[in-house]
XYZ file of C-alpha atoms in Angstrom:
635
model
C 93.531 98.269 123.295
C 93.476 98.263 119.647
C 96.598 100.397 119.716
C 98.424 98.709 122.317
C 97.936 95.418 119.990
C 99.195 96.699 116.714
C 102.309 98.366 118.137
C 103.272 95.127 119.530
C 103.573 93.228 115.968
C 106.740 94.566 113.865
C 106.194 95.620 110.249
C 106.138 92.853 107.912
C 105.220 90.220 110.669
C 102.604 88.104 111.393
C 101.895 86.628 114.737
C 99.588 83.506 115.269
C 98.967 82.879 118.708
C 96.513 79.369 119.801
C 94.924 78.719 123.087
C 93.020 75.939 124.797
C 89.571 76.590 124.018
C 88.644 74.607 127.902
C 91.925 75.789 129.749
C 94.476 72.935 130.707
C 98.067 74.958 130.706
C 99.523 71.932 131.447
C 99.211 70.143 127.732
C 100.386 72.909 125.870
C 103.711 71.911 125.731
C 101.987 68.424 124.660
C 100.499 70.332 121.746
C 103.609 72.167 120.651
C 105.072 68.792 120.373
C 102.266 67.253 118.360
C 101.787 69.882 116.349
C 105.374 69.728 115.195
C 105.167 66.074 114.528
C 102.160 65.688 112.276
C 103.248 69.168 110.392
C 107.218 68.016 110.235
C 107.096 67.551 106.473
C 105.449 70.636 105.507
C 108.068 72.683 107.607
C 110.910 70.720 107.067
C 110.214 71.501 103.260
C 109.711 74.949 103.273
C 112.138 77.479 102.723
C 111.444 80.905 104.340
C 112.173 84.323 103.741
C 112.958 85.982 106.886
C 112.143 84.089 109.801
C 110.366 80.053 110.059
C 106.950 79.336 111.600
C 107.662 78.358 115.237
C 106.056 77.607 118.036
C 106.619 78.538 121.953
C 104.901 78.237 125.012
C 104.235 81.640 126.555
C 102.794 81.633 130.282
C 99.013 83.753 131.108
C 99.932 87.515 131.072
C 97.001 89.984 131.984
C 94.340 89.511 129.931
C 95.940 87.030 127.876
C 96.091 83.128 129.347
C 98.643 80.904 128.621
C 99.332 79.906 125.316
C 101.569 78.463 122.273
C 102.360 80.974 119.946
C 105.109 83.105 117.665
C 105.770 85.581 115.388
C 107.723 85.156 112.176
C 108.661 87.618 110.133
C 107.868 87.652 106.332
C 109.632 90.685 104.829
C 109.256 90.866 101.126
C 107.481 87.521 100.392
C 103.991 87.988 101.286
C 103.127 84.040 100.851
C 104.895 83.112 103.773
C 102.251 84.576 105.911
C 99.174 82.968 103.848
C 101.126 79.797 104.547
C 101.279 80.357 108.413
C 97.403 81.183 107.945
C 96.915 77.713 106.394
C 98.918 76.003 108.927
C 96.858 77.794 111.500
C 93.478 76.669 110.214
C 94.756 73.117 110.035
C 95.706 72.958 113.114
C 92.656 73.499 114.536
C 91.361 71.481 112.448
C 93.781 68.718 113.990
C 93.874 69.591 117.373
C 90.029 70.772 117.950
C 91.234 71.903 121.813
C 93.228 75.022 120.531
C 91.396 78.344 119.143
C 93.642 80.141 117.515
C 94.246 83.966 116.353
C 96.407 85.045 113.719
C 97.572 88.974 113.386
C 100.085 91.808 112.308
C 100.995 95.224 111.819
C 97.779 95.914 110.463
C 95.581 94.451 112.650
C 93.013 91.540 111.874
C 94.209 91.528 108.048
C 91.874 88.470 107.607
C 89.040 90.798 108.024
C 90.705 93.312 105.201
C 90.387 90.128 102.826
C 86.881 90.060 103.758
C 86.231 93.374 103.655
C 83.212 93.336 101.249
C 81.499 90.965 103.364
C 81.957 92.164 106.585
C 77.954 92.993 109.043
C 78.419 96.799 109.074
C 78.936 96.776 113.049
C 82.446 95.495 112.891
C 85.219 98.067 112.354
C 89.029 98.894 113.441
C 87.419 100.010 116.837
C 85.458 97.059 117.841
C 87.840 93.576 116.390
C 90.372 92.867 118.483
C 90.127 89.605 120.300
C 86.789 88.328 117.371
C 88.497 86.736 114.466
C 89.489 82.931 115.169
C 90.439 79.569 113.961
C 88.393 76.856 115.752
C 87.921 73.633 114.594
C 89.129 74.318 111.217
C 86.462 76.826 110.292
C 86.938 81.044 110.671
C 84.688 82.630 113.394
C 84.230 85.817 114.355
C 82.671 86.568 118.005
C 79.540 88.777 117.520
C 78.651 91.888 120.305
C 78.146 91.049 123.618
C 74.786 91.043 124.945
C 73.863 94.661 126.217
C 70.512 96.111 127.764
C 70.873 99.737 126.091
C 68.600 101.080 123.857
C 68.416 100.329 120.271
C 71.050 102.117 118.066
C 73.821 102.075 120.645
C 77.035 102.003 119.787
C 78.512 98.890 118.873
C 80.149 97.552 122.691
C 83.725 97.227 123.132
C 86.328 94.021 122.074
C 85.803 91.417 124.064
C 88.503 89.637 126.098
C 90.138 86.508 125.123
C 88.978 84.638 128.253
C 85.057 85.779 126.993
C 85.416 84.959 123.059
C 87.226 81.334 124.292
C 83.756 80.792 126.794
C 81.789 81.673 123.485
C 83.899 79.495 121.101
C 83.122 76.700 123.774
C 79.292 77.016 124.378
C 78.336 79.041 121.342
C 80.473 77.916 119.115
C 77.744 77.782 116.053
C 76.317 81.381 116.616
C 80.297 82.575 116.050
C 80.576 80.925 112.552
C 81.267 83.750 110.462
C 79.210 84.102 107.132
C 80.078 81.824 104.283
C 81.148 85.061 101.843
C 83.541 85.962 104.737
C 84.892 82.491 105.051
C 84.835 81.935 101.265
C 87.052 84.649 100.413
C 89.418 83.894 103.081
C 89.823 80.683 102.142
C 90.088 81.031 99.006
C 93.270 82.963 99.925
C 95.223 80.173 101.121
C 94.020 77.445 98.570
C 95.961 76.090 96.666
C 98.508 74.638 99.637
C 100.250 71.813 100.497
C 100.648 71.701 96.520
C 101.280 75.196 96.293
C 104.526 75.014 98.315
C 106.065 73.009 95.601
C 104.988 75.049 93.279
C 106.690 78.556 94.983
C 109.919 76.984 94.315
C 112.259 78.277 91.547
C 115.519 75.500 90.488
C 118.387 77.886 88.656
C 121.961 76.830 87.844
C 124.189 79.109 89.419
C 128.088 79.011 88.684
C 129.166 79.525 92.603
C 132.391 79.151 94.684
C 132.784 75.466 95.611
C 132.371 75.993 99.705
C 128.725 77.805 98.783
C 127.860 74.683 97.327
C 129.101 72.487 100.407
C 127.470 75.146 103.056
C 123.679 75.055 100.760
C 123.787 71.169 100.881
C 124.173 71.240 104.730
C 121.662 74.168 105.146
C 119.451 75.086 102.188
C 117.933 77.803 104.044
C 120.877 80.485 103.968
C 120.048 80.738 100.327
C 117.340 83.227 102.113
C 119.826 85.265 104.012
C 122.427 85.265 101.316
C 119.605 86.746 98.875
C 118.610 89.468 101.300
C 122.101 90.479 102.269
C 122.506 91.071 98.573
C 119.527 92.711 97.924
C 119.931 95.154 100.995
C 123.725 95.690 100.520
C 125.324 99.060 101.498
C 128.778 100.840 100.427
C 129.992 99.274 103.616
C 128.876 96.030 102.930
C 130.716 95.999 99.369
C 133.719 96.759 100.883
C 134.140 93.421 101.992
C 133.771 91.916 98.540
C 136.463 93.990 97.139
C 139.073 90.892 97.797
C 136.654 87.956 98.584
C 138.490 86.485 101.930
C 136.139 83.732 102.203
C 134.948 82.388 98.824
C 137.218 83.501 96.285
C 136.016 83.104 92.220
C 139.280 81.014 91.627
C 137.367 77.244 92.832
C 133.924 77.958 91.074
C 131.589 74.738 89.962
C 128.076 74.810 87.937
C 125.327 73.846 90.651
C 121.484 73.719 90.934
C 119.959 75.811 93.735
C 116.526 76.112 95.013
C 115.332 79.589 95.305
C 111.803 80.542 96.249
C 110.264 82.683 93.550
C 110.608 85.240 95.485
C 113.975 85.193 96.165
C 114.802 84.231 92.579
C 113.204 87.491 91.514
C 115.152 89.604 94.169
C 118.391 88.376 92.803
C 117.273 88.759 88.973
C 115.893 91.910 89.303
C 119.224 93.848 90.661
C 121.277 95.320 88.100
C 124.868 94.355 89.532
C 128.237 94.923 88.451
C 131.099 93.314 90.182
C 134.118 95.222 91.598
C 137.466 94.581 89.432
C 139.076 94.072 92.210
C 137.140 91.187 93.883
C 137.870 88.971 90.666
C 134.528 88.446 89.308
C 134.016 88.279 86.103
C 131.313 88.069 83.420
C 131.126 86.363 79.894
C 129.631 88.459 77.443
C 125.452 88.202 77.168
C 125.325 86.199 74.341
C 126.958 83.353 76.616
C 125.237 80.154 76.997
C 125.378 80.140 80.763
C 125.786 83.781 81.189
C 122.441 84.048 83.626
C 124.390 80.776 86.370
C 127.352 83.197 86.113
C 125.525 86.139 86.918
C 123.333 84.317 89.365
C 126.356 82.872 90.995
C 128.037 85.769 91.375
C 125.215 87.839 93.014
C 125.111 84.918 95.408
C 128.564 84.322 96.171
C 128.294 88.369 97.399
C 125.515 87.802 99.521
C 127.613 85.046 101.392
C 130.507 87.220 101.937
C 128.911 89.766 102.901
C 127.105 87.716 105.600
C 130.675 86.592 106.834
C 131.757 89.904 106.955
C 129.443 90.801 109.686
C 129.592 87.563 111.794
C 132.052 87.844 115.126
C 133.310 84.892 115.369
C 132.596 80.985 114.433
C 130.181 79.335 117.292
C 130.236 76.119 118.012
C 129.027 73.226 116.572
C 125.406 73.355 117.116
C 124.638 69.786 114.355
C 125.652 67.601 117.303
C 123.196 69.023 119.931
C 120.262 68.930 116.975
C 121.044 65.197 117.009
C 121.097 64.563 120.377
C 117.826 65.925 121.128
C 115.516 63.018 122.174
C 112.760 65.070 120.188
C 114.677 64.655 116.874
C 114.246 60.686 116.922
C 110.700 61.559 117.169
C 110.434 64.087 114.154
C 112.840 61.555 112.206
C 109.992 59.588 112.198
C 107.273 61.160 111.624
C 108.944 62.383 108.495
C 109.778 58.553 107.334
C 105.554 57.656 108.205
C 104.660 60.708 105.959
C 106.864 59.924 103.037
C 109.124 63.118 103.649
C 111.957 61.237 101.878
C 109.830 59.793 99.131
C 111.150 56.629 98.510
C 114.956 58.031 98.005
C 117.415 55.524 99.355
C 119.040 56.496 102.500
C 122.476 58.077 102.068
C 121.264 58.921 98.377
C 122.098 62.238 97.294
C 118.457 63.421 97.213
C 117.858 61.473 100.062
C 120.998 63.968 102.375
C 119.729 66.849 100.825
C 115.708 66.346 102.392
C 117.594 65.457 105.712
C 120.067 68.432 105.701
C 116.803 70.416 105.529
C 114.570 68.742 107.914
C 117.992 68.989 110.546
C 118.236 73.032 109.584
C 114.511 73.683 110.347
C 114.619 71.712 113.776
C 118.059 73.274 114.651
C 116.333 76.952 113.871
C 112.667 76.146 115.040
C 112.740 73.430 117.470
C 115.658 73.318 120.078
C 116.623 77.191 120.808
C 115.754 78.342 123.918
C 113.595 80.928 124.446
C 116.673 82.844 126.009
C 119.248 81.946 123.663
C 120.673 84.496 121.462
C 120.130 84.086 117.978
C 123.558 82.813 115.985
C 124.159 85.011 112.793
C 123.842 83.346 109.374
C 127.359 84.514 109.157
C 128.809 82.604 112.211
C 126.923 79.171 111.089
C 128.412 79.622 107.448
C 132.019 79.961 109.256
C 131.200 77.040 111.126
C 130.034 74.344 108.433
C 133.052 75.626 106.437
C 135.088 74.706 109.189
C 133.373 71.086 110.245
C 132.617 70.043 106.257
C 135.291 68.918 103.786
C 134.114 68.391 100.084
C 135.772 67.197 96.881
C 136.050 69.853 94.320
C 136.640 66.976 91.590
C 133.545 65.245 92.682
C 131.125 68.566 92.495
C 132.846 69.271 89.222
C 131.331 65.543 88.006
C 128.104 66.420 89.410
C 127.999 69.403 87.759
C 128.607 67.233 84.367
C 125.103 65.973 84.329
C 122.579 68.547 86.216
C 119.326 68.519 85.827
C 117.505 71.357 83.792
C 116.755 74.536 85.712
C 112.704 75.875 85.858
C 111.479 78.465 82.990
C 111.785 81.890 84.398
C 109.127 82.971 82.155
C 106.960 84.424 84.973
C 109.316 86.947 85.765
C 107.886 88.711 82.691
C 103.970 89.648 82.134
C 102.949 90.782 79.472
C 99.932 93.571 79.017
C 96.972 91.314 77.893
C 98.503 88.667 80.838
C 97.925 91.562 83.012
C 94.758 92.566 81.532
C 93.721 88.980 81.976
C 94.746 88.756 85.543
C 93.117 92.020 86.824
C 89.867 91.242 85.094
C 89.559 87.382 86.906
C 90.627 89.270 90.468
C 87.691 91.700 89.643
C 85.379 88.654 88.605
C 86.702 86.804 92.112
C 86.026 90.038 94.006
C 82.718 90.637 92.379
C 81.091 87.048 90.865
C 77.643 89.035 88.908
C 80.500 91.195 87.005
C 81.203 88.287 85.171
C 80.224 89.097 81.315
C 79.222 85.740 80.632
C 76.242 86.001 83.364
C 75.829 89.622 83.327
C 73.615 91.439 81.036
C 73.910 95.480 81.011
C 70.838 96.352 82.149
C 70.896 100.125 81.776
C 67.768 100.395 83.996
C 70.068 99.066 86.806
C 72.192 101.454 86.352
C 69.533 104.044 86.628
C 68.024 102.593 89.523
C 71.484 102.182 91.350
C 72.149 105.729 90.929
C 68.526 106.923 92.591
C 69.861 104.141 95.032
C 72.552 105.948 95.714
C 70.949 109.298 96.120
C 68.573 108.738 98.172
C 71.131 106.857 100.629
C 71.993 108.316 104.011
C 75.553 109.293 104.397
C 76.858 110.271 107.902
C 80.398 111.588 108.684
C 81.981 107.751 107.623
C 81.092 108.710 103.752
C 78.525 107.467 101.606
C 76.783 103.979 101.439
C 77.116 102.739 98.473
C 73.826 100.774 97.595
C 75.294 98.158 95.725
C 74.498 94.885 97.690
C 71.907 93.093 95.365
C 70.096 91.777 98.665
C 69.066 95.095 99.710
C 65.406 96.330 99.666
C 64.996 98.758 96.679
C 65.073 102.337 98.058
C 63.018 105.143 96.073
C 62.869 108.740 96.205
C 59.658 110.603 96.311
C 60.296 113.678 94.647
C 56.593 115.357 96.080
C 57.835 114.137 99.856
C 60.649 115.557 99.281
C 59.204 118.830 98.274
C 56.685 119.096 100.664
C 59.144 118.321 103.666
C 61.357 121.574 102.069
C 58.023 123.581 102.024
C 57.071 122.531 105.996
C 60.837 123.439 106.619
C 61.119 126.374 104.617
C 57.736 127.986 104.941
C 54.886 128.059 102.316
C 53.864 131.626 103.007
C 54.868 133.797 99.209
C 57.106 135.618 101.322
C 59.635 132.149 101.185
C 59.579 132.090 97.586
C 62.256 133.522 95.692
C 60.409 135.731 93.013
C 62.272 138.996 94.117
C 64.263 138.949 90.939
C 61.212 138.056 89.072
C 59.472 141.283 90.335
C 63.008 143.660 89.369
C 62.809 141.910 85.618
C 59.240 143.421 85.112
C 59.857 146.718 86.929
C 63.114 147.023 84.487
C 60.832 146.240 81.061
C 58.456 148.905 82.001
C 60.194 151.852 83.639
C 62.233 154.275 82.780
C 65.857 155.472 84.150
C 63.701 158.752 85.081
C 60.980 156.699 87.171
C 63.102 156.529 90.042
C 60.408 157.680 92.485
C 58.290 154.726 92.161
C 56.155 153.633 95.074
C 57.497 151.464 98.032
C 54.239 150.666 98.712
C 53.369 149.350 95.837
C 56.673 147.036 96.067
C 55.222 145.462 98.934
C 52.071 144.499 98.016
C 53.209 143.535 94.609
C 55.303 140.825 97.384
C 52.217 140.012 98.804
C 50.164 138.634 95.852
C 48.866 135.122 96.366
C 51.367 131.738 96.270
C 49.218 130.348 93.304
C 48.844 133.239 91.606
C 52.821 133.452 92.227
C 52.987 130.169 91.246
C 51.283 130.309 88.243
C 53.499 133.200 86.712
C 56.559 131.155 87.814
C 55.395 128.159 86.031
C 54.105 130.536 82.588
C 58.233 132.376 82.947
C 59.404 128.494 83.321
C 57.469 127.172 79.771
C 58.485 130.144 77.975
C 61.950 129.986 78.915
C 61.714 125.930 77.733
C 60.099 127.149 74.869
C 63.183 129.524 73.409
C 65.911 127.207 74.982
C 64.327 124.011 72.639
C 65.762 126.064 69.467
C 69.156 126.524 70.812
C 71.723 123.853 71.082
C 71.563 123.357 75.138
C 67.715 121.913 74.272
C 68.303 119.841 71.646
C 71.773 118.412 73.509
C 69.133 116.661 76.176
C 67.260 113.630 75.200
C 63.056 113.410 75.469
C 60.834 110.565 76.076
C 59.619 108.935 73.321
C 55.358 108.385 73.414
C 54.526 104.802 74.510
C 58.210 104.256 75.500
C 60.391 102.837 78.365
C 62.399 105.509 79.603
C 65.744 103.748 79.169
C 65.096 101.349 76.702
C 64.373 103.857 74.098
C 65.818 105.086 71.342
C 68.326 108.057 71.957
C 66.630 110.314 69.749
C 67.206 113.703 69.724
C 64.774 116.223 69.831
C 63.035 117.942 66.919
C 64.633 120.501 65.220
C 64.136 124.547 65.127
C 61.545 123.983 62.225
C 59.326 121.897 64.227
C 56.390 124.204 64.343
C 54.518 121.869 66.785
C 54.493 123.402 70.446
C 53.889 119.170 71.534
C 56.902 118.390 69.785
C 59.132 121.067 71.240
C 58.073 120.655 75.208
C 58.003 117.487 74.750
C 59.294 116.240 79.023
C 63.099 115.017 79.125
C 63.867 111.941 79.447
C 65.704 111.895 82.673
C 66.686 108.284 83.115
C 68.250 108.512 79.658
C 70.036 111.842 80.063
C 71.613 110.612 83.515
C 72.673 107.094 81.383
C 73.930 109.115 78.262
C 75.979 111.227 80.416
C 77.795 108.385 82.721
C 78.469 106.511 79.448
C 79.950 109.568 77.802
C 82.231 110.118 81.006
C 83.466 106.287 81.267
C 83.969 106.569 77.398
C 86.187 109.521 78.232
C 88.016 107.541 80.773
C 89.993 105.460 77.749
C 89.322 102.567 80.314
C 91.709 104.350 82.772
C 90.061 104.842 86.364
C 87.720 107.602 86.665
C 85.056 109.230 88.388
C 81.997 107.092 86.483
C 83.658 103.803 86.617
C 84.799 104.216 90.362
C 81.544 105.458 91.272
C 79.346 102.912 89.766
C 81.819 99.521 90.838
C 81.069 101.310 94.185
C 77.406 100.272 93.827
C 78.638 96.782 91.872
C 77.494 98.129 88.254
C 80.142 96.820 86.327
C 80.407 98.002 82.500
C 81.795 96.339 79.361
C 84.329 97.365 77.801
C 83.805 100.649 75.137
C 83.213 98.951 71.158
C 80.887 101.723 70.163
C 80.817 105.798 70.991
C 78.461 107.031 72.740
C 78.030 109.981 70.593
C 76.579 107.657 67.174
C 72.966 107.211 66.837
C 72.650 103.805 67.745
C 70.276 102.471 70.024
C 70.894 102.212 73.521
C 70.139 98.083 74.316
C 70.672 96.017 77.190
């Protein structure tokens, strides 16, 4: 199923589909109507990368009851489809009939936003048909009650028919958890405000029938961009002579880009065919970025021409004769779309070209009519709008300002600045204002992590602060290896042991020795065995505390915390005193030493000490000392 699902969403798509929580087919299409009303100025106002939000009523199919629903696709600008999550949410929130779900290409990507949050039952295999919109709030539908035993795997997606039934009668059991819901929302606020804010106002030095065609439909700015930015040899060709919007009849004009679009067009290192006309001032020009601007534009539009077939009809007087369009008119004038502009004011044409291009694209095409090209509307409003070159050349006499592109550029501390609040979002106790660096918690996450159990899905990473400590019992662990293993002397390894002594007291001629007495040298007593183990063990400990491999580790300190210590090293080669010498080694402080030295050796580039301790949510500060002086070792 989860297959099926994904292939059915294009790449760089999202698809938001809502159904009627208690059935009734019949008011859908009394939804879709609503919906567009009370959301008319948010869509109206919008301008859209690839495709608009839009909504269609799509009969029961299988599994799948009727619903209102559609997929827009977002290509390059990845806000458009946090937008179309926002509108989702509120429209639940508006219309509490309709639970809604909201996918694409890979899969239930609210979940991947979540992903730190999510109960460790729900996976790839198990979320299709959980994740929903109802009432304004995010829920996710929990596992079906089954009678198997405990530590069965996790039962199969439910339909949509059984997570609407639960959304109905359950409704409070499918909340999901408030860190899941937190970080999703957090994605998306920010909005209606935010959509002003996405908007970028340049001056662009364009051909004067651009300028007429943007006024009458704002949103081919969008298509013009991308035909640029995904131009071909091919597509060039038809800007070698400029058939439709030659340089000769160019005017200074503001245009509203979305940021993203602005930075598509900035970004592309362009230089105009001789032949086509276009020129350049120098860099140092005043109002060399409009020209450049304009002229990157002004390619995009022919280009789109170049590929249309032929002009279609007039399709402004069928938007206006819609008997829905009175009704969105409307709404628009309650909710202060026009903001007090005078009608038949410049400002106040420009807000009504665009609320007339997002009906005409999102409202009144059939579900069966074939798209027009952006190309074959630009023919037509050339051919059904006159302008007065004189009167754009007045206008362009007293623009407005364009916006600081400033943005466009980010600076290293900017970025280090940006990386470090996403890490404080992701992770709220790594903030270094609340956080102190308790070195013993880095200890203890570490035996954490040991002592985890890791199946054939990786290691768990013991870094949830809500988790019951887990410890590790050296002796248990031991003993269990003994029960395995066998405690008979015949299971210990001493055979090399035994072939070090026969070596120091033979010689090469003794090569007749005794298998006899081999074996019951083999079959001396474990403690016995034990005991010369332990007595080879000290004396080793004894002649490596002289060389520099002991005095490199780090012993406890008498009456001290293991960590909180001083790193002192241990006495040197003429300490006389045995005590001093076998003194035990301070593990805890050896294991910190050592994943400070390795993050110091990072340079505060990713590593394998800093990756695996933000696994377990230990978060360090940055390096001011090395680890190497003699300081101590504080929280």
């Amino acid at each position: 199923m989860e297959g099926g699902r994904r292939a059915a969403v294009a790449e760089d798509a999202v698809r938001y589909r809502l159904f009627p929580v208690a059935g009734g087919e019949a008011a859908l299409r009394h939804c879709a109507d609503g919906i567009l009303l009370r959301f008319a100025p948010l869509l109206a106002a919008y301008i859209w990368q690839r495709q608009p939000f839009r909504l269609r009523c799509v009969p029961a199919r299988g599994d799948t009851p009727a619903h209102i629903g559609g997929t827009t696709l977002f290509g390059d600008n990845v806000e458009d489809e946090w937008f179309i999550v926002y509108l989702v949410r509120e429209i639940t929130r508006e219309f509490p009939e309709l639970a809604a779900r909201v996918d694409d290409n890979d899969g239930e990507f609210l979940l991947i936003e979540a992903a730190d949050f999510l109960p460790k039952w729900l996976d790839p295999e198990n979320s299709d048909n959980r994740v929903f919109f109802y009432k304004g709030e995010l829920h996710i539908i929990p596992l079906l009650e089954t009678h198997g035993q405990e530590g069965e795997l996790p039962a199969s997606s439910p339909t949509i028919s059984q997570a609407l039934t639960l959304l109905s009668t359950r409704s409070e059991e499918c909340l999901a958890a408030k860190p899941i819901r937190t970080a999703v929302y957090k994605r998306i606020s920010g909005y209606p405000e935010k959509i002003q804010a996405s908007f970028h106002r340049a001056h662009c030095y364009l051909p004067a029938g651009i300028v007429a065609v943007l006024r009458q439909r704002p949103s081919l700015v969008a298509a013009a961009v991308q035909a640029f930015y995904l131009r071909d040899p091919i597509d060039l060709r038809a800007c070698r002579s400029f058939q439709i919007f030659p340089p000769d009849e160019r005017v200074m004009t503001v245009v509203t880009f979305t940021k993203c679009l602005y930075a598509q067009l900035m970004q592309q290192k362009f230089v105009p065919d001789r032949r086509s006309g276009y020129t350049l001032p120098p860099p140092s020009h005043p109002q060399y970025k409009a020209h450049e601007l304009g002229m990157k534009l002004a390619h995009g539009f022919e280009i789109l021409c170049s590929k249309c077939s032929k002009a279609s009809p007039d399709s402004k007087t069928s938007v206006l004769s819609n008997p829905l369009w009175e009704r969105f008119l409307s709404s628009l004038k309650e909710k202060s779309y026009f903001k007090g502009e005078m009608e038949g004011s410049a400002k106040y044409l420009e807000l009504l070209h665009m609320a007339e291009d997002y009906f005409q694209h999102s409202v009144t095409k059939p579900e069966s009519s074939v798209a027009v090209s952006p190309g074959d509307e630009i023919l037509t409003l050339l051919q059904t709008t006159t302008f007065d070159l004189k009167e754009f050349e007045k206008e362009a006499a007293c623009l407005p300002p364009g916006n600081d592109d400033s943005w466009l550029e980010i600076s290293p501390d900017d970025l280090d600045q940006m990386l470090k609040e996403a890490t404080n979002e992701s992770h709220p106790s790594s903030n270094e204002e609340e956080q102190k660096y308790d070195l013993e918690a880095v200890v203890e996450s570490m035996k954490a992590f040991v002592s985890k159990v890791s199946t054939h899905e990786g290691a768990e990473m013991p870094w949830s602060s809500d988790e019951a400590h887990v410890t590790f019992d050296v002796d248990s662990f031991t003993n269990a290896l003994d029960r395995i293993l066998g405690a008979g002397s015949e299971e210990l390894d001493s055979d090399d042991l035994d072939e070090e002594e026969e070596f120091e007291f033979s010689d090469e001629d003794d090569e007749d020795l005794d298998v006899e007495n081999q074996r019951q040298a083999q079959k001396a007593l474990p403690n016995e065995v034990t005991g010369s183990l332990k007595s080879y063990m000290k004396e080793m400990d004894c002649e490596l505390a002289h060389t520099n491999v002991g005095r490199s580790f780090t012993t406890q300190k008498k009456g001290g915390s293991s960590v909180k210590a001083t790193m002192a090293q241990n006495a040197g080669p003429d300490s006389g005193a045995e005590d001093a010498e076998l003194t035990p080694i301070d593990l805890d402080m050896n294991l910190v030493a050592n994943l400070l030295e390795s993050y110091s050796a990072q340079a505060g580039l990713a590593g394998p000490a800093s990756n695996i301790l933000q696994s377990m949510g230990v978060y360090l500060p940055e390096n001011a000392d090395h680890i190497g002086s003699n300081k101590e070792v504080e929280e």
